[in-house]
Amino acid sequence: MGGRQHASTVSMGSLISARSRCRAAGSDRSARPASRRADRLMRPRTTIALSVGQRLELRRRQRGLSRRTVANLVGRSEEWLRLIESGQRELNNIQDLARLAEVLRIDDPAALIDWPTGGFAPCPPRSNGESHGLRRVLLEHPALRACGDRPIDTCDIDALAVTLDECRMLWASSPYRYSLLSHRLPALVEAVRTAHWQLGDNATAELLIGTYHLTRNFLAACGDHELAAAVSDRAMTTSARYRHPLLMTASSWHVAIELLQTNQPLRCRDVALAAASRVDDAGSPAAEPVILSGALHLLAARATAVAGDARDSAELLRTATHAARRLDTDHLVCEIAFGPAELGVAEIEIALARYDPVRVIELAATTEIVPEQALERRVTRHLCQATAYLIEHNPAAAVLALMEVVAISPEDLRYNADAQQCLHGLIEHDDYLIRAELGRLIELSASTERAYGCSLSRID
């Protein structure tokens, strides 16, 4: 399997390189940096930690100061500052560090010391006072609490079910869902795990699986796919233990999408199609097999596109389209969305996976916007659009797409790993025409920190 996965990666890389060579029309010098930038944009999304030099450059641009002006105020040469910002020279003089912090109005000069400062944190629970929250309750079994001094609370299953529904609603519709769930999810996960450990019945098992599905969505959006994969595996294990067909199928989708997010598209496709083949035997209400089968085939189509097999991806997409046409509107089953609107967003993702930015832009412009669609998927549409514009060397349009993200969900600019990568791509473009707008986006990404006390790299 390792060999097959490597081959798929090479196929995507060859596609990118071929397109870059074609567009360069013989200009090797300009083609190479463009190809490298596009390649970075098409990589699996990861969190971004800015270097000291990058933070200095961001802050300098945010204040509208030229490199020469800052260098003169610090008492150094413009070339010295250029080397610092590009990472070719270390900032290891305390007097220079303090002077730069003063000139650029950086409140905490420690942010300019070259140690890990967090960059854009992968998710709120790991970057604020809740760092002992979500990760701790996922890794600490309730039995450990029973052996300690903390009392085990009596379980109220009905109240826990209500809390889970409230968290689901917040995640689907609140523009501040990241900060709200970063505080509510840890307590919910701990309480539901404790309830299932105490009672061990079907009701608490279903509650636990539903909580795991929501938690995986949250962690995945933040870019913490290592922990998200572990959570999806737990949901699958619990579903299989209690032999709940619907939840087993849904948990398979969650496992499969984490395989895709961790660069295993062929494994994702295999798991998704294996689960889809068992949907008809799920014994659930009539609409649910259609929703789950369509969602699994749609996910398999995305994975196959990432693996570089356009023909099989198109065939799987046709199967998913047929299922979507049987539904009047989008539905949500076990935190899995499927329907006509979801199909439209997935088509955009598939076009991006096939490295067809022109098609992405066309689809994003024509895809119908459904107000009741989950915020996460509406944000995804604009982030794919922004990425496509960056690949097409149109940073101004990419900025507008990110502004659409901010209008829908301002916290995504701070917490969403894909939004962070788009912002980083704009910084790398270094287009003077968008510096004011870029500075505004940087301010917005930091404003969430000031509002909710999170630890973004201290550049203001």
mmCIF file of N, CA and C in Angstrom, residues 58-67 435-436 439:
data_model
loop_
_atom_site.group_PDB
_atom_site.id
_atom_site.type_symbol
_atom_site.label_atom_id
_atom_site.label_comp_id
_atom_site.label_asym_id
_atom_site.label_seq_id
_atom_site.Cartn_x
_atom_site.Cartn_y
_atom_site.Cartn_z
ATOM 1 N N LEU A 58 5.675 41.007 8.789
ATOM 2 C CA LEU A 58 4.235 41.222 8.886
ATOM 3 C C LEU A 58 3.920 42.488 9.677
ATOM 4 N N ARG A 59 4.585 42.626 10.809
ATOM 5 C CA ARG A 59 4.306 43.785 11.654
ATOM 6 C C ARG A 59 4.747 45.081 10.959
ATOM 7 N N ARG A 60 5.895 45.040 10.287
ATOM 8 C CA ARG A 60 6.380 46.216 9.567
ATOM 9 C C ARG A 60 5.377 46.643 8.492
ATOM 10 N N ARG A 61 4.886 45.677 7.729
ATOM 11 C CA ARG A 61 3.913 45.998 6.675
ATOM 12 C C ARG A 61 2.597 46.468 7.266
ATOM 13 N N GLN A 62 2.215 45.852 8.377
ATOM 14 C CA GLN A 62 0.965 46.247 9.018
ATOM 15 C C GLN A 62 1.011 47.714 9.434
ATOM 16 N N ARG A 63 2.186 48.186 9.826
ATOM 17 C CA ARG A 63 2.338 49.582 10.230
ATOM 18 C C ARG A 63 2.679 50.490 9.054
ATOM 19 N N GLY A 64 2.819 49.925 7.848
ATOM 20 C CA GLY A 64 3.060 50.728 6.665
ATOM 21 C C GLY A 64 4.447 51.330 6.596
ATOM 22 N N LEU A 65 5.435 50.651 7.181
ATOM 23 C CA LEU A 65 6.803 51.154 7.218
ATOM 24 C C LEU A 65 7.668 50.424 6.203
ATOM 25 N N SER A 66 8.536 51.152 5.544
ATOM 26 C CA SER A 66 9.465 50.515 4.618
ATOM 27 C C SER A 66 10.595 49.858 5.390
ATOM 28 N N ARG A 67 11.291 48.952 4.729
ATOM 29 C CA ARG A 67 12.421 48.282 5.361
ATOM 30 C C ARG A 67 13.517 49.290 5.706
ATOM 31 N N ARG A 435 -1.531 45.290 0.065
ATOM 32 C CA ARG A 435 -0.926 45.362 1.395
ATOM 33 C C ARG A 435 -1.890 45.901 2.445
ATOM 34 N N ALA A 436 -2.698 46.880 2.080
ATOM 35 C CA ALA A 436 -3.657 47.423 3.047
ATOM 36 C C ALA A 436 -4.687 46.372 3.427
ATOM 37 N N GLY A 439 -3.062 43.671 5.503
ATOM 38 C CA GLY A 439 -2.897 44.127 6.877
ATOM 39 C C GLY A 439 -4.190 44.024 7.667
#
